[in-house]
PDB file of C-alpha atoms in Angstrom:
ATOM      1  CA  UNK A   1      38.832  -0.773   0.313  1.00  0.00           C
ATOM      2  CA  UNK A   2      35.607   1.711   0.409  1.00  0.00           C
ATOM      3  CA  UNK A   3      33.714   3.558  -2.047  1.00  0.00           C
ATOM      4  CA  UNK A   4      32.172   6.418   0.276  1.00  0.00           C
ATOM      5  CA  UNK A   5      34.037   9.549   0.046  1.00  0.00           C
ATOM      6  CA  UNK A   6      35.170  10.991   4.100  1.00  0.00           C
ATOM      7  CA  UNK A   7      32.489  13.334   4.867  1.00  0.00           C
ATOM      8  CA  UNK A   8      29.741  10.725   2.788  1.00  0.00           C
ATOM      9  CA  UNK A   9      31.200   7.828   5.619  1.00  0.00           C
ATOM     10  CA  UNK A  10      30.724  10.442   8.866  1.00  0.00           C
ATOM     11  CA  UNK A  11      27.720  11.917   7.705  1.00  0.00           C
ATOM     12  CA  UNK A  12      26.328   8.170   7.454  1.00  0.00           C
ATOM     13  CA  UNK A  13      24.650   9.082   3.360  1.00  0.00           C
ATOM     14  CA  UNK A  14      24.582   7.103   0.673  1.00  0.00           C
ATOM     15  CA  UNK A  15      24.745   8.198  -2.277  1.00  0.00           C
ATOM     16  CA  UNK A  16      20.965   9.495  -2.487  1.00  0.00           C
ATOM     17  CA  UNK A  17      21.696  11.698   0.508  1.00  0.00           C
ATOM     18  CA  UNK A  18      19.943  10.755   3.482  1.00  0.00           C
ATOM     19  CA  UNK A  19      21.324   7.415   4.278  1.00  0.00           C
ATOM     20  CA  UNK A  20      18.791   4.513   5.291  1.00  0.00           C
ATOM     21  CA  UNK A  21      15.895   6.598   5.759  1.00  0.00           C
ATOM     22  CA  UNK A  22      13.694   5.459   3.018  1.00  0.00           C
ATOM     23  CA  UNK A  23      14.172   2.077   3.365  1.00  0.00           C
ATOM     24  CA  UNK A  24      14.005   2.378   7.599  1.00  0.00           C
ATOM     25  CA  UNK A  25      10.272   4.264   7.036  1.00  0.00           C
ATOM     26  CA  UNK A  26       9.508   1.507   4.496  1.00  0.00           C
ATOM     27  CA  UNK A  27       9.768  -1.014   7.087  1.00  0.00           C
ATOM     28  CA  UNK A  28       8.205   1.522  10.018  1.00  0.00           C
ATOM     29  CA  UNK A  29       5.030   2.280   7.945  1.00  0.00           C
ATOM     30  CA  UNK A  30       5.135  -1.683   6.769  1.00  0.00           C
ATOM     31  CA  UNK A  31       5.457  -2.670  10.217  1.00  0.00           C
ATOM     32  CA  UNK A  32       2.671  -0.050  11.401  1.00  0.00           C
ATOM     33  CA  UNK A  33      -0.032  -1.487   8.507  1.00  0.00           C
ATOM     34  CA  UNK A  34       0.023  -4.805   9.296  1.00  0.00           C
ATOM     35  CA  UNK A  35      -2.136  -3.517  12.194  1.00  0.00           C
ATOM     36  CA  UNK A  36      -3.911  -0.769  10.857  1.00  0.00           C
ATOM     37  CA  UNK A  37      -5.105  -2.492   7.872  1.00  0.00           C
ATOM     38  CA  UNK A  38      -5.783  -5.542   9.659  1.00  0.00           C
ATOM     39  CA  UNK A  39      -8.145  -3.751  12.108  1.00  0.00           C
ATOM     40  CA  UNK A  40     -10.383  -1.888   9.050  1.00  0.00           C
ATOM     41  CA  UNK A  41     -10.669  -4.193   7.031  1.00  0.00           C
ATOM     42  CA  UNK A  42     -12.256  -6.552  10.221  1.00  0.00           C
ATOM     43  CA  UNK A  43     -14.152  -3.482  11.232  1.00  0.00           C
ATOM     44  CA  UNK A  44     -15.562  -2.481   6.852  1.00  0.00           C
ATOM     45  CA  UNK A  45     -16.513  -6.304   6.674  1.00  0.00           C
ATOM     46  CA  UNK A  46     -18.790  -5.816   9.346  1.00  0.00           C
ATOM     47  CA  UNK A  47     -20.876  -3.658   8.649  1.00  0.00           C
ATOM     48  CA  UNK A  48     -23.268  -3.193   5.419  1.00  0.00           C
ATOM     49  CA  UNK A  49     -21.938  -1.085   3.398  1.00  0.00           C
ATOM     50  CA  UNK A  50     -24.763   0.125   1.735  1.00  0.00           C
ATOM     51  CA  UNK A  51     -26.191   1.388   5.044  1.00  0.00           C
ATOM     52  CA  UNK A  52     -24.336   5.157   5.395  1.00  0.00           C
ATOM     53  CA  UNK A  53     -25.822   5.189   8.385  1.00  0.00           C
ATOM     54  CA  UNK A  54     -24.201   2.060   9.923  1.00  0.00           C
ATOM     55  CA  UNK A  55     -20.362   2.925   8.472  1.00  0.00           C
ATOM     56  CA  UNK A  56     -20.967   6.521   9.356  1.00  0.00           C
ATOM     57  CA  UNK A  57     -22.221   5.745  13.342  1.00  0.00           C
ATOM     58  CA  UNK A  58     -18.981   2.846  13.117  1.00  0.00           C
ATOM     59  CA  UNK A  59     -16.095   5.391  11.646  1.00  0.00           C
ATOM     60  CA  UNK A  60     -17.668   8.240  13.830  1.00  0.00           C
ATOM     61  CA  UNK A  61     -16.658   6.240  17.429  1.00  0.00           C
ATOM     62  CA  UNK A  62     -13.610   8.063  18.428  1.00  0.00           C
ATOM     63  CA  UNK A  63     -11.662   5.156  18.450  1.00  0.00           C
ATOM     64  CA  UNK A  64     -12.080   4.060  15.300  1.00  0.00           C
ATOM     65  CA  UNK A  65     -11.294   7.917  14.133  1.00  0.00           C
ATOM     66  CA  UNK A  66      -8.265   8.055  15.240  1.00  0.00           C
ATOM     67  CA  UNK A  67      -6.923   4.335  14.504  1.00  0.00           C
ATOM     68  CA  UNK A  68      -8.417   5.600  11.038  1.00  0.00           C
ATOM     69  CA  UNK A  69      -6.688   8.020  11.172  1.00  0.00           C
ATOM     70  CA  UNK A  70      -3.353   6.719  11.546  1.00  0.00           C
ATOM     71  CA  UNK A  71      -3.985   4.146   9.066  1.00  0.00           C
ATOM     72  CA  UNK A  72      -4.723   7.345   6.318  1.00  0.00           C
ATOM     73  CA  UNK A  73      -1.282   8.883   7.299  1.00  0.00           C
ATOM     74  CA  UNK A  74       0.977   5.584   7.741  1.00  0.00           C
ATOM     75  CA  UNK A  75      -0.885   4.305   4.340  1.00  0.00           C
ATOM     76  CA  UNK A  76      -0.057   7.495   2.572  1.00  0.00           C
ATOM     77  CA  UNK A  77       3.296   7.572   3.675  1.00  0.00           C
ATOM     78  CA  UNK A  78       4.304   4.078   2.984  1.00  0.00           C
ATOM     79  CA  UNK A  79       2.180   4.336  -0.296  1.00  0.00           C
ATOM     80  CA  UNK A  80       4.297   7.679  -1.645  1.00  0.00           C
ATOM     81  CA  UNK A  81       7.950   5.720  -0.383  1.00  0.00           C
ATOM     82  CA  UNK A  82       6.726   2.950  -2.763  1.00  0.00           C
ATOM     83  CA  UNK A  83       5.717   4.695  -5.943  1.00  0.00           C
ATOM     84  CA  UNK A  84       9.037   7.130  -5.862  1.00  0.00           C
ATOM     85  CA  UNK A  85      11.160   4.060  -5.808  1.00  0.00           C
ATOM     86  CA  UNK A  86       9.231   2.403  -8.655  1.00  0.00           C
ATOM     87  CA  UNK A  87       9.259   6.465 -10.840  1.00  0.00           C
ATOM     88  CA  UNK A  88      13.280   5.805  -9.811  1.00  0.00           C
ATOM     89  CA  UNK A  89      13.873   2.689 -11.169  1.00  0.00           C
ATOM     90  CA  UNK A  90      11.807   3.695 -14.251  1.00  0.00           C
ATOM     91  CA  UNK A  91      11.903   7.225 -15.069  1.00  0.00           C
ATOM     92  CA  UNK A  92      15.953   8.703 -15.755  1.00  0.00           C
ATOM     93  CA  UNK A  93      15.273  11.854 -17.396  1.00  0.00           C
ATOM     94  CA  UNK A  94      15.300  14.037 -14.481  1.00  0.00           C
ATOM     95  CA  UNK A  95      12.579  16.171 -15.314  1.00  0.00           C
ATOM     96  CA  UNK A  96      10.933  13.794 -16.363  1.00  0.00           C
ATOM     97  CA  UNK A  97      11.650  12.191 -12.809  1.00  0.00           C
ATOM     98  CA  UNK A  98      11.178  15.598 -10.741  1.00  0.00           C
ATOM     99  CA  UNK A  99       7.953  16.163 -11.975  1.00  0.00           C
ATOM    100  CA  UNK A 100       6.654  12.941 -11.112  1.00  0.00           C
ATOM    101  CA  UNK A 101       8.233  13.061  -7.771  1.00  0.00           C
ATOM    102  CA  UNK A 102       6.168  15.988  -6.418  1.00  0.00           C
ATOM    103  CA  UNK A 103       3.288  14.591  -9.074  1.00  0.00           C
ATOM    104  CA  UNK A 104       2.878  12.351  -6.516  1.00  0.00           C
ATOM    105  CA  UNK A 105       3.712  13.484  -3.443  1.00  0.00           C
ATOM    106  CA  UNK A 106       1.017  16.412  -3.958  1.00  0.00           C
ATOM    107  CA  UNK A 107      -1.566  13.804  -4.954  1.00  0.00           C
ATOM    108  CA  UNK A 108      -0.287  12.092  -2.050  1.00  0.00           C
ATOM    109  CA  UNK A 109      -0.698  14.843   0.666  1.00  0.00           C
ATOM    110  CA  UNK A 110      -3.946  16.202  -0.925  1.00  0.00           C
ATOM    111  CA  UNK A 111      -5.237  12.925  -0.665  1.00  0.00           C
ATOM    112  CA  UNK A 112      -4.758  12.123   3.329  1.00  0.00           C
ATOM    113  CA  UNK A 113      -5.886  15.777   3.938  1.00  0.00           C
ATOM    114  CA  UNK A 114      -8.701  14.892   2.193  1.00  0.00           C
ATOM    115  CA  UNK A 115      -9.355  12.017   4.192  1.00  0.00           C
ATOM    116  CA  UNK A 116      -8.337  12.899   6.841  1.00  0.00           C
ATOM    117  CA  UNK A 117     -10.284  15.903   6.944  1.00  0.00           C
ATOM    118  CA  UNK A 118     -13.176  13.168   6.087  1.00  0.00           C
ATOM    119  CA  UNK A 119     -13.031  11.192   9.078  1.00  0.00           C
ATOM    120  CA  UNK A 120     -12.534  14.352  11.449  1.00  0.00           C
ATOM    121  CA  UNK A 121     -15.926  15.402   9.911  1.00  0.00           C
ATOM    122  CA  UNK A 122     -17.777  11.984  10.899  1.00  0.00           C
ATOM    123  CA  UNK A 123     -16.404  11.918  14.528  1.00  0.00           C
ATOM    124  CA  UNK A 124     -17.101  15.423  14.945  1.00  0.00           C
ATOM    125  CA  UNK A 125     -20.590  16.549  13.775  1.00  0.00           C
TER     126      UNK A 125
ATOM    127  CA  UNK B   1      32.507   9.822 -17.906  1.00  0.00           C
ATOM    128  CA  UNK B   2      31.409   8.096 -15.108  1.00  0.00           C
ATOM    129  CA  UNK B   3      33.487   4.957 -14.172  1.00  0.00           C
ATOM    130  CA  UNK B   4      31.679   4.131 -10.900  1.00  0.00           C
ATOM    131  CA  UNK B   5      30.562   0.573 -11.334  1.00  0.00           C
ATOM    132  CA  UNK B   6      27.320  -0.651 -12.289  1.00  0.00           C
ATOM    133  CA  UNK B   7      25.317  -3.424 -10.963  1.00  0.00           C
ATOM    134  CA  UNK B   8      23.980  -5.829 -13.084  1.00  0.00           C
ATOM    135  CA  UNK B   9      20.306  -5.312 -14.682  1.00  0.00           C
ATOM    136  CA  UNK B  10      17.541  -7.880 -14.783  1.00  0.00           C
ATOM    137  CA  UNK B  11      18.449  -9.372 -18.750  1.00  0.00           C
ATOM    138  CA  UNK B  12      20.801 -11.643 -16.903  1.00  0.00           C
ATOM    139  CA  UNK B  13      19.460 -13.410 -14.565  1.00  0.00           C
ATOM    140  CA  UNK B  14      18.159 -16.895 -15.508  1.00  0.00           C
ATOM    141  CA  UNK B  15      14.163 -16.400 -14.721  1.00  0.00           C
ATOM    142  CA  UNK B  16      12.973 -18.816 -12.070  1.00  0.00           C
ATOM    143  CA  UNK B  17       9.470 -18.372 -10.669  1.00  0.00           C
ATOM    144  CA  UNK B  18      10.445 -16.377  -6.883  1.00  0.00           C
ATOM    145  CA  UNK B  19      10.986 -13.144  -9.272  1.00  0.00           C
ATOM    146  CA  UNK B  20       7.713 -12.900  -9.996  1.00  0.00           C
ATOM    147  CA  UNK B  21       6.396 -13.162  -6.520  1.00  0.00           C
ATOM    148  CA  UNK B  22       8.725  -9.959  -6.601  1.00  0.00           C
ATOM    149  CA  UNK B  23       7.543  -7.985  -9.527  1.00  0.00           C
ATOM    150  CA  UNK B  24       4.365  -9.054  -9.023  1.00  0.00           C
ATOM    151  CA  UNK B  25       5.345  -7.269  -4.832  1.00  0.00           C
ATOM    152  CA  UNK B  26       5.443  -3.979  -7.367  1.00  0.00           C
ATOM    153  CA  UNK B  27       2.809  -4.562  -9.096  1.00  0.00           C
ATOM    154  CA  UNK B  28      -0.169  -4.923  -6.229  1.00  0.00           C
ATOM    155  CA  UNK B  29       1.787  -2.308  -4.566  1.00  0.00           C
ATOM    156  CA  UNK B  30       0.917   0.331  -6.978  1.00  0.00           C
ATOM    157  CA  UNK B  31      -2.145  -1.066  -7.229  1.00  0.00           C
ATOM    158  CA  UNK B  32      -3.184  -1.139  -4.057  1.00  0.00           C
ATOM    159  CA  UNK B  33      -1.709   2.951  -3.996  1.00  0.00           C
ATOM    160  CA  UNK B  34      -4.462   3.833  -6.672  1.00  0.00           C
ATOM    161  CA  UNK B  35      -6.551   1.885  -4.298  1.00  0.00           C
ATOM    162  CA  UNK B  36      -5.818   4.713  -1.755  1.00  0.00           C
ATOM    163  CA  UNK B  37      -7.028   7.244  -3.849  1.00  0.00           C
ATOM    164  CA  UNK B  38     -10.592   5.144  -4.182  1.00  0.00           C
ATOM    165  CA  UNK B  39     -10.589   4.940  -0.059  1.00  0.00           C
ATOM    166  CA  UNK B  40      -9.837   9.102   0.584  1.00  0.00           C
ATOM    167  CA  UNK B  41     -12.676   9.677  -2.783  1.00  0.00           C
ATOM    168  CA  UNK B  42     -14.953   6.881  -0.735  1.00  0.00           C
ATOM    169  CA  UNK B  43     -14.586   9.011   2.871  1.00  0.00           C
ATOM    170  CA  UNK B  44     -14.829  12.175   1.178  1.00  0.00           C
ATOM    171  CA  UNK B  45     -18.549  10.568  -0.172  1.00  0.00           C
ATOM    172  CA  UNK B  46     -19.261   9.795   3.142  1.00  0.00           C
ATOM    173  CA  UNK B  47     -18.315  13.083   4.846  1.00  0.00           C
ATOM    174  CA  UNK B  48     -20.778  14.696   1.771  1.00  0.00           C
ATOM    175  CA  UNK B  49     -23.587  13.013   3.688  1.00  0.00           C
ATOM    176  CA  UNK B  50     -25.849  10.577   2.816  1.00  0.00           C
ATOM    177  CA  UNK B  51     -26.932  11.166  -1.013  1.00  0.00           C
ATOM    178  CA  UNK B  52     -23.086  11.426  -1.907  1.00  0.00           C
ATOM    179  CA  UNK B  53     -22.439   8.272  -0.884  1.00  0.00           C
ATOM    180  CA  UNK B  54     -25.946   6.273  -1.653  1.00  0.00           C
ATOM    181  CA  UNK B  55     -24.457   7.589  -5.261  1.00  0.00           C
ATOM    182  CA  UNK B  56     -20.643   6.379  -4.573  1.00  0.00           C
ATOM    183  CA  UNK B  57     -21.783   3.151  -3.621  1.00  0.00           C
ATOM    184  CA  UNK B  58     -23.812   2.676  -6.332  1.00  0.00           C
ATOM    185  CA  UNK B  59     -21.116   3.357  -8.707  1.00  0.00           C
ATOM    186  CA  UNK B  60     -18.589   0.572  -6.825  1.00  0.00           C
ATOM    187  CA  UNK B  61     -21.742  -1.443  -7.688  1.00  0.00           C
ATOM    188  CA  UNK B  62     -21.171  -1.480 -11.076  1.00  0.00           C
ATOM    189  CA  UNK B  63     -19.983  -5.129 -12.424  1.00  0.00           C
ATOM    190  CA  UNK B  64     -16.423  -3.260 -13.689  1.00  0.00           C
ATOM    191  CA  UNK B  65     -16.309  -1.597  -9.957  1.00  0.00           C
ATOM    192  CA  UNK B  66     -16.782  -4.488  -8.667  1.00  0.00           C
ATOM    193  CA  UNK B  67     -14.525  -6.076 -10.977  1.00  0.00           C
ATOM    194  CA  UNK B  68     -11.530  -2.709  -9.846  1.00  0.00           C
ATOM    195  CA  UNK B  69     -12.171  -3.784  -5.926  1.00  0.00           C
ATOM    196  CA  UNK B  70     -11.536  -7.253  -6.808  1.00  0.00           C
ATOM    197  CA  UNK B  71      -8.053  -6.356  -7.674  1.00  0.00           C
ATOM    198  CA  UNK B  72      -7.647  -3.842  -5.621  1.00  0.00           C
ATOM    199  CA  UNK B  73      -8.347  -6.790  -2.844  1.00  0.00           C
ATOM    200  CA  UNK B  74      -5.986  -8.914  -4.054  1.00  0.00           C
ATOM    201  CA  UNK B  75      -3.744  -6.548  -4.691  1.00  0.00           C
ATOM    202  CA  UNK B  76      -3.360  -5.343  -0.988  1.00  0.00           C
ATOM    203  CA  UNK B  77      -3.747  -8.820   0.031  1.00  0.00           C
ATOM    204  CA  UNK B  78      -0.732 -10.108  -1.880  1.00  0.00           C
ATOM    205  CA  UNK B  79       1.599  -6.931  -0.937  1.00  0.00           C
ATOM    206  CA  UNK B  80       0.322  -7.355   2.690  1.00  0.00           C
ATOM    207  CA  UNK B  81       0.753 -10.825   2.339  1.00  0.00           C
ATOM    208  CA  UNK B  82       4.106 -11.138   0.575  1.00  0.00           C
ATOM    209  CA  UNK B  83       5.680  -8.036   2.391  1.00  0.00           C
ATOM    210  CA  UNK B  84       5.535  -9.586   5.278  1.00  0.00           C
ATOM    211  CA  UNK B  85       8.088 -12.012   3.509  1.00  0.00           C
ATOM    212  CA  UNK B  86      10.545  -9.427   3.134  1.00  0.00           C
ATOM    213  CA  UNK B  87       9.832  -8.769   6.507  1.00  0.00           C
ATOM    214  CA  UNK B  88      11.003 -11.531   7.722  1.00  0.00           C
ATOM    215  CA  UNK B  89      13.829 -11.552   5.223  1.00  0.00           C
ATOM    216  CA  UNK B  90      15.314  -7.947   6.277  1.00  0.00           C
ATOM    217  CA  UNK B  91      15.909  -9.585  10.140  1.00  0.00           C
ATOM    218  CA  UNK B  92      18.179 -12.356   7.248  1.00  0.00           C
ATOM    219  CA  UNK B  93      16.303 -15.862   8.119  1.00  0.00           C
ATOM    220  CA  UNK B  94      14.835 -17.347   5.205  1.00  0.00           C
ATOM    221  CA  UNK B  95      17.257 -16.112   2.504  1.00  0.00           C
ATOM    222  CA  UNK B  96      18.072 -19.706   1.216  1.00  0.00           C
ATOM    223  CA  UNK B  97      16.997 -20.690  -2.029  1.00  0.00           C
ATOM    224  CA  UNK B  98      14.421 -23.590  -1.043  1.00  0.00           C
ATOM    225  CA  UNK B  99      13.312 -21.851   1.869  1.00  0.00           C
ATOM    226  CA  UNK B 100      12.349 -18.406  -0.244  1.00  0.00           C
ATOM    227  CA  UNK B 101      10.880 -20.986  -2.707  1.00  0.00           C
ATOM    228  CA  UNK B 102       8.370 -22.606  -0.170  1.00  0.00           C
ATOM    229  CA  UNK B 103       8.009 -19.076   1.225  1.00  0.00           C
ATOM    230  CA  UNK B 104       6.613 -18.056  -2.131  1.00  0.00           C
ATOM    231  CA  UNK B 105       4.377 -20.544  -2.942  1.00  0.00           C
ATOM    232  CA  UNK B 106       2.491 -20.385   0.956  1.00  0.00           C
ATOM    233  CA  UNK B 107       2.403 -16.551   0.050  1.00  0.00           C
ATOM    234  CA  UNK B 108       0.233 -17.611  -2.819  1.00  0.00           C
ATOM    235  CA  UNK B 109      -2.031 -19.820  -1.768  1.00  0.00           C
ATOM    236  CA  UNK B 110      -2.284 -17.559   1.459  1.00  0.00           C
ATOM    237  CA  UNK B 111      -3.088 -14.191  -0.922  1.00  0.00           C
ATOM    238  CA  UNK B 112      -5.536 -16.633  -2.920  1.00  0.00           C
ATOM    239  CA  UNK B 113      -7.149 -18.037  -0.346  1.00  0.00           C
ATOM    240  CA  UNK B 114      -7.444 -14.513   1.934  1.00  0.00           C
ATOM    241  CA  UNK B 115      -8.749 -12.863  -1.286  1.00  0.00           C
ATOM    242  CA  UNK B 116     -11.135 -15.415  -1.863  1.00  0.00           C
ATOM    243  CA  UNK B 117     -12.066 -15.058   1.973  1.00  0.00           C
ATOM    244  CA  UNK B 118     -12.527 -10.985   1.812  1.00  0.00           C
ATOM    245  CA  UNK B 119     -14.039 -11.056  -1.196  1.00  0.00           C
ATOM    246  CA  UNK B 120     -16.732 -13.066   0.331  1.00  0.00           C
ATOM    247  CA  UNK B 121     -17.181 -11.631   2.716  1.00  0.00           C
ATOM    248  CA  UNK B 122     -17.141  -7.689   1.085  1.00  0.00           C
ATOM    249  CA  UNK B 123     -20.498  -9.104  -0.977  1.00  0.00           C
ATOM    250  CA  UNK B 124     -22.268  -9.909   1.788  1.00  0.00           C
ATOM    251  CA  UNK B 125     -21.544  -7.017   3.630  1.00  0.00           C
ATOM    252  CA  UNK B 126     -22.375  -5.091  -0.118  1.00  0.00           C
ATOM    253  CA  UNK B 127     -25.175  -6.788  -0.441  1.00  0.00           C
ATOM    254  CA  UNK B 128     -27.153  -6.987   2.947  1.00  0.00           C
ATOM    255  CA  UNK B 129     -29.747  -4.092   2.807  1.00  0.00           C
ATOM    256  CA  UNK B 130     -29.011  -0.275   4.185  1.00  0.00           C
ATOM    257  CA  UNK B 131     -31.090   1.305   7.498  1.00  0.00           C
ATOM    258  CA  UNK B 132     -33.946   2.297   5.677  1.00  0.00           C
TER     259      UNK B 132
END
């Protein structure tokens, strides 16, 4: 016997109303982050970080900028999904939960926009 | 009222060390999220020019900031290693108790070694004098 309603079964969605979308994207972004973080960490640790010119010169290269932007998008997405789970697990009052979810969604989008804008500025100026 | 069955909560399980690895995965994930915001701030400083970058790096070179950076480093490395462990589990492999305990130990050792390596390389990258 299934505990799902017939409509829920037809739509393929669970109680959260989005099926396995959240779980799946967490895995997809996790897999993408393996090469992206490795590449970025190795690239960054190979520069002399006190040198503005060295760091900027590296990040401003076309392919480095493209993959840095991919890293920012994937990282912010993965982080947003993870923080969402933590909030949903520990904050149960509806108003507080929804406020926090909105706040962290906006914060992630704002930080991602700033980070992408910064890379574009370095690469295009 | 709601008569739907609820899943048993943490209190009903006997503690095992793999549980603390799971909790640590969540804590390090949260710390890495904070690190993402620091990363965005650092990129904005870089885009704002040499002066802003120099003050950002000055701020990041204080002992307290270095301690935070070491914490972020461990968090990211542990979350990375244990995340791979989770991805392997998602394929259905390695879920037996003995296997999970072994892979957990492997993750801890790998995370500590890689964290030490990254901190060592990071210190070198931070202390190399910048171009004039």
